[in-house]
Amino acid sequence: MELHGYFRSSASYRVRIALNLKGLHYDYHPVNLLKSEQREPAYRSLNPQGLVPAVIEAGHVFTQSLAILEWLEEQHPEPALLPRDPLTRAHVRALSYNIACDIQPLQNLRVLKYLQSELAASEEQKIDWIRHWIDGGFQALEVQLKQGPAPFAGGDTPGMFECCLMPQIYNAERFGMDMERYPHLARIAGNCATLPAFERARPENQPDSTL
């Protein structure tokens, strides 16, 4: 299996966590977003969107991080990323989509570049934009996570939501947000931080973090 990604990409980070949780080996191929390598023909032949990540296995290319997580779940069902119970499974998916569809895309590198290059947003305005959308999403998640004291959103083990949450918290802290304002998210993040699968997936532990 090959993973084409960027060390600080939230979507790539999600997939790294999932692969680690499932104990799957992969070869990592860095795609430098700051150098626009995702737009080069060689990479676009894998992913016409010019986005990361892309996963390749047995000649098949998989894109979109949550679609990749679903595929991993179907191909390698144990350990599970989604709960068995249909209601809890739907709940975990909704929490995950909150981050992957509603929070993170608004702070995507291409969106931030557009804000600054086309709309003349200042650095301060860019950071305010990022914090605004993270805060709104995190506050909603706080309410949704009040349902129980389990260590993770789906129960006793981490899964799809935690794969999405930890990269988003990494971004929140990178832009100076105080996670003490979100105690339920902080509690889950603290539980994740004790697990090697999450530690190995952190951006600073990737080979391209020093390039």
mmCIF file of N, CA, C and O in Angstrom, residues 54-128:
data_model
loop_
_atom_site.group_PDB
_atom_site.id
_atom_site.type_symbol
_atom_site.label_atom_id
_atom_site.label_comp_id
_atom_site.label_asym_id
_atom_site.label_seq_id
_atom_site.Cartn_x
_atom_site.Cartn_y
_atom_site.Cartn_z
ATOM 1 N N ALA A 54 -3.818 10.431 -1.439
ATOM 2 C CA ALA A 54 -4.204 9.366 -2.364
ATOM 3 C C ALA A 54 -3.577 8.078 -1.838
ATOM 4 O O ALA A 54 -2.412 8.083 -1.434
ATOM 5 N N VAL A 55 -4.349 7.027 -1.827
ATOM 6 C CA VAL A 55 -3.862 5.714 -1.402
ATOM 7 C C VAL A 55 -3.912 4.788 -2.611
ATOM 8 O O VAL A 55 -4.898 4.776 -3.359
ATOM 9 N N ILE A 56 -2.847 4.036 -2.792
ATOM 10 C CA ILE A 56 -2.783 3.073 -3.896
ATOM 11 C C ILE A 56 -2.575 1.684 -3.324
ATOM 12 O O ILE A 56 -1.685 1.466 -2.495
ATOM 13 N N GLU A 57 -3.412 0.764 -3.753
ATOM 14 C CA GLU A 57 -3.228 -0.642 -3.397
ATOM 15 C C GLU A 57 -3.667 -1.502 -4.567
ATOM 16 O O GLU A 57 -4.750 -1.293 -5.124
ATOM 17 N N ALA A 58 -2.801 -2.444 -4.934
ATOM 18 C CA ALA A 58 -3.097 -3.389 -6.017
ATOM 19 C C ALA A 58 -3.507 -2.671 -7.300
ATOM 20 O O ALA A 58 -4.408 -3.124 -8.018
ATOM 21 N N GLY A 59 -2.867 -1.532 -7.565
ATOM 22 C CA GLY A 59 -3.138 -0.800 -8.792
ATOM 23 C C GLY A 59 -4.357 0.092 -8.752
ATOM 24 O O GLY A 59 -4.644 0.795 -9.725
ATOM 25 N N HIS A 60 -5.089 0.104 -7.643
ATOM 26 C CA HIS A 60 -6.278 0.939 -7.508
ATOM 27 C C HIS A 60 -5.942 2.190 -6.706
ATOM 28 O O HIS A 60 -5.229 2.114 -5.700
ATOM 29 N N VAL A 61 -6.467 3.323 -7.141
ATOM 30 C CA VAL A 61 -6.215 4.593 -6.469
ATOM 31 C C VAL A 61 -7.478 5.010 -5.712
ATOM 32 O O VAL A 61 -8.580 5.007 -6.275
ATOM 33 N N PHE A 62 -7.297 5.380 -4.455
ATOM 34 C CA PHE A 62 -8.404 5.816 -3.610
ATOM 35 C C PHE A 62 -8.132 7.240 -3.139
ATOM 36 O O PHE A 62 -7.019 7.554 -2.694
ATOM 37 N N THR A 63 -9.141 8.107 -3.228
ATOM 38 C CA THR A 63 -9.005 9.499 -2.825
ATOM 39 C C THR A 63 -10.142 9.871 -1.880
ATOM 40 O O THR A 63 -11.064 9.077 -1.666
ATOM 41 N N GLN A 64 -10.053 11.075 -1.327
ATOM 42 C CA GLN A 64 -10.994 11.594 -0.321
ATOM 43 C C GLN A 64 -10.831 10.807 0.986
ATOM 44 O O GLN A 64 -11.139 9.616 1.058
ATOM 45 N N SER A 65 -10.385 11.496 2.008
ATOM 46 C CA SER A 65 -9.957 10.818 3.229
ATOM 47 C C SER A 65 -11.055 9.962 3.874
ATOM 48 O O SER A 65 -10.789 8.835 4.297
ATOM 49 N N LEU A 66 -12.274 10.468 3.971
ATOM 50 C CA LEU A 66 -13.317 9.661 4.614
ATOM 51 C C LEU A 66 -13.734 8.472 3.755
ATOM 52 O O LEU A 66 -14.081 7.413 4.281
ATOM 53 N N ALA A 67 -13.679 8.634 2.435
ATOM 54 C CA ALA A 67 -13.932 7.489 1.554
ATOM 55 C C ALA A 67 -12.844 6.437 1.745
ATOM 56 O O ALA A 67 -13.117 5.232 1.726
ATOM 57 N N ILE A 68 -11.611 6.892 1.946
ATOM 58 C CA ILE A 68 -10.507 5.959 2.205
ATOM 59 C C ILE A 68 -10.733 5.236 3.527
ATOM 60 O O ILE A 68 -10.533 4.015 3.628
ATOM 61 N N LEU A 69 -11.162 5.968 4.553
ATOM 62 C CA LEU A 69 -11.431 5.325 5.840
ATOM 63 C C LEU A 69 -12.547 4.289 5.729
ATOM 64 O O LEU A 69 -12.456 3.196 6.313
ATOM 65 N N GLU A 70 -13.580 4.599 4.969
ATOM 66 C CA GLU A 70 -14.668 3.636 4.769
ATOM 67 C C GLU A 70 -14.160 2.404 4.017
ATOM 68 O O GLU A 70 -14.536 1.263 4.337
ATOM 69 N N TRP A 71 -13.329 2.633 3.024
ATOM 70 C CA TRP A 71 -12.773 1.500 2.267
ATOM 71 C C TRP A 71 -11.894 0.632 3.159
ATOM 72 O O TRP A 71 -11.966 -0.603 3.114
ATOM 73 N N LEU A 72 -11.059 1.273 3.981
ATOM 74 C CA LEU A 72 -10.226 0.513 4.912
ATOM 75 C C LEU A 72 -11.094 -0.320 5.850
ATOM 76 O O LEU A 72 -10.769 -1.473 6.160
ATOM 77 N N GLU A 73 -12.199 0.259 6.285
ATOM 78 C CA GLU A 73 -13.101 -0.444 7.197
ATOM 79 C C GLU A 73 -13.703 -1.677 6.523
ATOM 80 O O GLU A 73 -13.879 -2.724 7.160
ATOM 81 N N GLU A 74 -14.009 -1.555 5.251
ATOM 82 C CA GLU A 74 -14.600 -2.685 4.533
ATOM 83 C C GLU A 74 -13.569 -3.769 4.211
ATOM 84 O O GLU A 74 -13.869 -4.966 4.278
ATOM 85 N N GLN A 75 -12.372 -3.344 3.860
ATOM 86 C CA GLN A 75 -11.327 -4.300 3.469
ATOM 87 C C GLN A 75 -10.596 -4.903 4.668
ATOM 88 O O GLN A 75 -10.134 -6.037 4.613
ATOM 89 N N HIS A 76 -10.484 -4.137 5.724
ATOM 90 C CA HIS A 76 -9.743 -4.569 6.912
ATOM 91 C C HIS A 76 -10.609 -4.241 8.140
ATOM 92 O O HIS A 76 -10.331 -3.275 8.862
ATOM 93 N N PRO A 77 -11.653 -5.012 8.379
ATOM 94 C CA PRO A 77 -12.664 -4.641 9.376
ATOM 95 C C PRO A 77 -12.214 -4.648 10.823
ATOM 96 O O PRO A 77 -12.887 -4.055 11.672
ATOM 97 N N GLU A 78 -11.107 -5.286 11.126
ATOM 98 C CA GLU A 78 -10.647 -5.337 12.519
ATOM 99 C C GLU A 78 -9.247 -4.740 12.645
ATOM 100 O O GLU A 78 -8.378 -5.043 11.824
ATOM 101 N N PRO A 79 -9.036 -3.915 13.659
ATOM 102 C CA PRO A 79 -10.010 -3.347 14.592
ATOM 103 C C PRO A 79 -10.899 -2.318 13.901
ATOM 104 O O PRO A 79 -10.469 -1.634 12.969
ATOM 105 N N ALA A 80 -12.117 -2.204 14.359
ATOM 106 C CA ALA A 80 -13.129 -1.406 13.666
ATOM 107 C C ALA A 80 -12.954 0.085 13.917
ATOM 108 O O ALA A 80 -12.583 0.510 15.011
ATOM 109 N N LEU A 81 -13.233 0.864 12.880
ATOM 110 C CA LEU A 81 -13.268 2.322 13.004
ATOM 111 C C LEU A 81 -14.675 2.830 13.302
ATOM 112 O O LEU A 81 -14.844 3.980 13.710
ATOM 113 N N LEU A 82 -15.672 1.986 13.092
ATOM 114 C CA LEU A 82 -17.070 2.356 13.320
ATOM 115 C C LEU A 82 -17.722 1.356 14.265
ATOM 116 O O LEU A 82 -17.448 0.148 14.185
ATOM 117 N N PRO A 83 -18.591 1.827 15.154
ATOM 118 C CA PRO A 83 -19.268 0.924 16.088
ATOM 119 C C PRO A 83 -20.189 -0.056 15.365
ATOM 120 O O PRO A 83 -20.619 0.195 14.239
ATOM 121 N N ARG A 84 -20.511 -1.152 16.030
ATOM 122 C CA ARG A 84 -21.419 -2.155 15.455
ATOM 123 C C ARG A 84 -22.859 -1.666 15.445
ATOM 124 O O ARG A 84 -23.614 -1.915 14.507
ATOM 125 N N ASP A 85 -23.258 -0.998 16.514
ATOM 126 C CA ASP A 85 -24.632 -0.542 16.653
ATOM 127 C C ASP A 85 -24.955 0.530 15.608
ATOM 128 O O ASP A 85 -24.237 1.529 15.494
ATOM 129 N N PRO A 86 -26.021 0.358 14.821
ATOM 130 C CA PRO A 86 -26.321 1.309 13.744
ATOM 131 C C PRO A 86 -26.534 2.740 14.220
ATOM 132 O O PRO A 86 -26.125 3.693 13.542
ATOM 133 N N LEU A 87 -27.164 2.935 15.376
ATOM 134 C CA LEU A 87 -27.403 4.283 15.870
ATOM 135 C C LEU A 87 -26.097 4.961 16.265
ATOM 136 O O LEU A 87 -25.868 6.135 15.937
ATOM 137 N N THR A 88 -25.252 4.232 16.960
ATOM 138 C CA THR A 88 -23.958 4.803 17.351
ATOM 139 C C THR A 88 -23.083 5.031 16.130
ATOM 140 O O THR A 88 -22.347 6.025 16.048
ATOM 141 N N ARG A 89 -23.177 4.138 15.173
ATOM 142 C CA ARG A 89 -22.418 4.281 13.925
ATOM 143 C C ARG A 89 -22.824 5.574 13.196
ATOM 144 O O ARG A 89 -21.976 6.338 12.740
ATOM 145 N N ALA A 90 -24.132 5.824 13.120
ATOM 146 C CA ALA A 90 -24.605 7.049 12.477
ATOM 147 C C ALA A 90 -24.129 8.282 13.244
ATOM 148 O O ALA A 90 -23.765 9.306 12.643
ATOM 149 N N HIS A 91 -24.137 8.193 14.569
ATOM 150 C CA HIS A 91 -23.675 9.300 15.409
ATOM 151 C C HIS A 91 -22.200 9.606 15.146
ATOM 152 O O HIS A 91 -21.816 10.772 14.972
ATOM 153 N N VAL A 92 -21.383 8.579 15.092
ATOM 154 C CA VAL A 92 -19.944 8.765 14.854
ATOM 155 C C VAL A 92 -19.698 9.335 13.461
ATOM 156 O O VAL A 92 -18.849 10.220 13.284
ATOM 157 N N ARG A 93 -20.437 8.862 12.485
ATOM 158 C CA ARG A 93 -20.291 9.418 11.132
ATOM 159 C C ARG A 93 -20.646 10.906 11.127
ATOM 160 O O ARG A 93 -19.958 11.720 10.503
ATOM 161 N N ALA A 94 -21.735 11.276 11.796
ATOM 162 C CA ALA A 94 -22.144 12.678 11.822
ATOM 163 C C ALA A 94 -21.082 13.550 12.472
ATOM 164 O O ALA A 94 -20.775 14.651 11.971
ATOM 165 N N LEU A 95 -20.513 13.089 13.571
ATOM 166 C CA LEU A 95 -19.440 13.833 14.230
ATOM 167 C C LEU A 95 -18.244 13.992 13.296
ATOM 168 O O LEU A 95 -17.625 15.070 13.207
ATOM 169 N N SER A 96 -17.913 12.928 12.597
ATOM 170 C CA SER A 96 -16.768 12.946 11.683
ATOM 171 C C SER A 96 -16.995 13.908 10.533
ATOM 172 O O SER A 96 -16.092 14.674 10.146
ATOM 173 N N TYR A 97 -18.206 13.890 9.979
ATOM 174 C CA TYR A 97 -18.506 14.775 8.848
ATOM 175 C C TYR A 97 -18.526 16.239 9.272
ATOM 176 O O TYR A 97 -18.222 17.124 8.458
ATOM 177 N N ASN A 98 -18.899 16.492 10.516
ATOM 178 C CA ASN A 98 -18.841 17.861 11.031
ATOM 179 C C ASN A 98 -17.441 18.434 10.805
ATOM 180 O O ASN A 98 -17.283 19.566 10.326
ATOM 181 N N ILE A 99 -16.428 17.650 11.133
ATOM 182 C CA ILE A 99 -15.052 18.115 10.963
ATOM 183 C C ILE A 99 -14.633 18.075 9.503
ATOM 184 O O ILE A 99 -14.155 19.071 8.946
ATOM 185 N N ALA A 100 -14.816 16.927 8.869
ATOM 186 C CA ALA A 100 -14.258 16.722 7.527
ATOM 187 C C ALA A 100 -14.979 17.518 6.446
ATOM 188 O O ALA A 100 -14.371 17.860 5.426
ATOM 189 N N CYS A 101 -16.260 17.818 6.667
ATOM 190 C CA CYS A 101 -17.039 18.513 5.635
ATOM 191 C C CYS A 101 -17.321 19.972 5.961
ATOM 192 O O CYS A 101 -17.457 20.790 5.047
ATOM 193 N N ASP A 102 -17.436 20.304 7.260
ATOM 194 C CA ASP A 102 -17.885 21.641 7.627
ATOM 195 C C ASP A 102 -16.813 22.520 8.273
ATOM 196 O O ASP A 102 -16.865 23.735 8.143
ATOM 197 N N ILE A 103 -15.875 21.937 9.003
ATOM 198 C CA ILE A 103 -14.848 22.744 9.673
ATOM 199 C C ILE A 103 -13.586 22.839 8.819
ATOM 200 O O ILE A 103 -13.173 23.924 8.403
ATOM 201 N N GLN A 104 -12.979 21.702 8.554
ATOM 202 C CA GLN A 104 -11.644 21.699 7.931
ATOM 203 C C GLN A 104 -11.595 22.314 6.532
ATOM 204 O O GLN A 104 -10.648 23.048 6.222
ATOM 205 N N PRO A 105 -12.578 22.084 5.654
ATOM 206 C CA PRO A 105 -12.455 22.652 4.310
ATOM 207 C C PRO A 105 -12.338 24.174 4.289
ATOM 208 O O PRO A 105 -11.729 24.743 3.383
ATOM 209 N N LEU A 106 -12.897 24.844 5.296
ATOM 210 C CA LEU A 106 -12.858 26.302 5.323
ATOM 211 C C LEU A 106 -11.496 26.847 5.728
ATOM 212 O O LEU A 106 -11.261 28.053 5.641
ATOM 213 N N GLN A 107 -10.599 25.969 6.185
ATOM 214 C CA GLN A 107 -9.233 26.394 6.500
ATOM 215 C C GLN A 107 -8.215 25.651 5.647
ATOM 216 O O GLN A 107 -7.026 25.636 5.943
ATOM 217 N N ASN A 108 -8.716 25.056 4.569
ATOM 218 C CA ASN A 108 -7.838 24.387 3.616
ATOM 219 C C ASN A 108 -6.848 25.385 3.027
ATOM 220 O O ASN A 108 -7.163 26.565 2.851
ATOM 221 N N LEU A 109 -5.658 24.920 2.701
ATOM 222 C CA LEU A 109 -4.607 25.813 2.194
ATOM 223 C C LEU A 109 -5.065 26.594 0.977
ATOM 224 O O LEU A 109 -4.799 27.801 0.868
ATOM 225 N N ARG A 110 -5.798 25.971 0.075
ATOM 226 C CA ARG A 110 -6.218 26.682 -1.137
ATOM 227 C C ARG A 110 -7.248 27.760 -0.821
ATOM 228 O O ARG A 110 -7.292 28.797 -1.480
ATOM 229 N N VAL A 111 -8.090 27.532 0.209
ATOM 230 C CA VAL A 111 -9.044 28.554 0.629
ATOM 231 C C VAL A 111 -8.310 29.741 1.247
ATOM 232 O O VAL A 111 -8.605 30.902 0.948
ATOM 233 N N LEU A 112 -7.330 29.455 2.103
ATOM 234 C CA LEU A 112 -6.583 30.525 2.749
ATOM 235 C C LEU A 112 -5.782 31.342 1.737
ATOM 236 O O LEU A 112 -5.692 32.579 1.848
ATOM 237 N N LYS A 113 -5.236 30.665 0.746
ATOM 238 C CA LYS A 113 -4.510 31.392 -0.302
ATOM 239 C C LYS A 113 -5.451 32.308 -1.073
ATOM 240 O O LYS A 113 -5.090 33.433 -1.421
ATOM 241 N N TYR A 114 -6.664 31.844 -1.318
ATOM 242 C CA TYR A 114 -7.635 32.659 -2.046
ATOM 243 C C TYR A 114 -8.026 33.881 -1.213
ATOM 244 O O TYR A 114 -8.159 34.994 -1.742
ATOM 245 N N LEU A 115 -8.227 33.677 0.077
ATOM 246 C CA LEU A 115 -8.569 34.796 0.953
ATOM 247 C C LEU A 115 -7.525 35.904 0.867
ATOM 248 O O LEU A 115 -7.864 37.086 0.829
ATOM 249 N N GLN A 116 -6.259 35.496 0.849
ATOM 250 C CA GLN A 116 -5.187 36.494 0.866
ATOM 251 C C GLN A 116 -4.882 37.056 -0.522
ATOM 252 O O GLN A 116 -4.674 38.262 -0.670
ATOM 253 N N SER A 117 -4.882 36.200 -1.527
ATOM 254 C CA SER A 117 -4.479 36.672 -2.854
ATOM 255 C C SER A 117 -5.602 37.367 -3.609
ATOM 256 O O SER A 117 -5.378 38.358 -4.310
ATOM 257 N N GLU A 118 -6.834 36.873 -3.462
ATOM 258 C CA GLU A 118 -7.953 37.419 -4.240
ATOM 259 C C GLU A 118 -8.826 38.388 -3.443
ATOM 260 O O GLU A 118 -9.409 39.310 -4.016
ATOM 261 N N LEU A 119 -8.924 38.188 -2.130
ATOM 262 C CA LEU A 119 -9.781 39.037 -1.311
ATOM 263 C C LEU A 119 -8.980 39.977 -0.417
ATOM 264 O O LEU A 119 -9.559 40.703 0.402
ATOM 265 N N ALA A 120 -7.662 39.929 -0.547
ATOM 266 C CA ALA A 120 -6.751 40.835 0.166
ATOM 267 C C ALA A 120 -6.907 40.766 1.682
ATOM 268 O O ALA A 120 -6.764 41.778 2.387
ATOM 269 N N ALA A 121 -7.206 39.587 2.212
ATOM 270 C CA ALA A 121 -7.301 39.429 3.658
ATOM 271 C C ALA A 121 -5.916 39.517 4.269
ATOM 272 O O ALA A 121 -4.940 38.988 3.729
ATOM 273 N N SER A 122 -5.832 40.183 5.406
ATOM 274 C CA SER A 122 -4.569 40.284 6.117
ATOM 275 C C SER A 122 -4.291 38.976 6.860
ATOM 276 O O SER A 122 -5.169 38.121 6.994
ATOM 277 N N GLU A 123 -3.088 38.845 7.391
ATOM 278 C CA GLU A 123 -2.750 37.657 8.178
ATOM 279 C C GLU A 123 -3.661 37.561 9.398
ATOM 280 O O GLU A 123 -4.123 36.473 9.753
ATOM 281 N N GLU A 124 -3.928 38.694 10.027
ATOM 282 C CA GLU A 124 -4.814 38.697 11.192
ATOM 283 C C GLU A 124 -6.226 38.279 10.816
ATOM 284 O O GLU A 124 -6.868 37.493 11.527
ATOM 285 N N GLN A 125 -6.722 38.759 9.690
ATOM 286 C CA GLN A 125 -8.063 38.378 9.238
ATOM 287 C C GLN A 125 -8.121 36.895 8.888
ATOM 288 O O GLN A 125 -9.122 36.220 9.155
ATOM 289 N N LYS A 126 -7.051 36.377 8.305
ATOM 290 C CA LYS A 126 -6.997 34.950 7.975
ATOM 291 C C LYS A 126 -7.102 34.105 9.243
ATOM 292 O O LYS A 126 -7.864 33.127 9.296
ATOM 293 N N ILE A 127 -6.347 34.477 10.265
ATOM 294 C CA ILE A 127 -6.379 33.718 11.510
ATOM 295 C C ILE A 127 -7.733 33.836 12.190
ATOM 296 O O ILE A 127 -8.257 32.858 12.740
ATOM 297 N N ASP A 128 -8.346 35.018 12.150
ATOM 298 C CA ASP A 128 -9.698 35.181 12.701
ATOM 299 C C ASP A 128 -10.689 34.273 11.970
ATOM 300 O O ASP A 128 -11.588 33.692 12.595
#
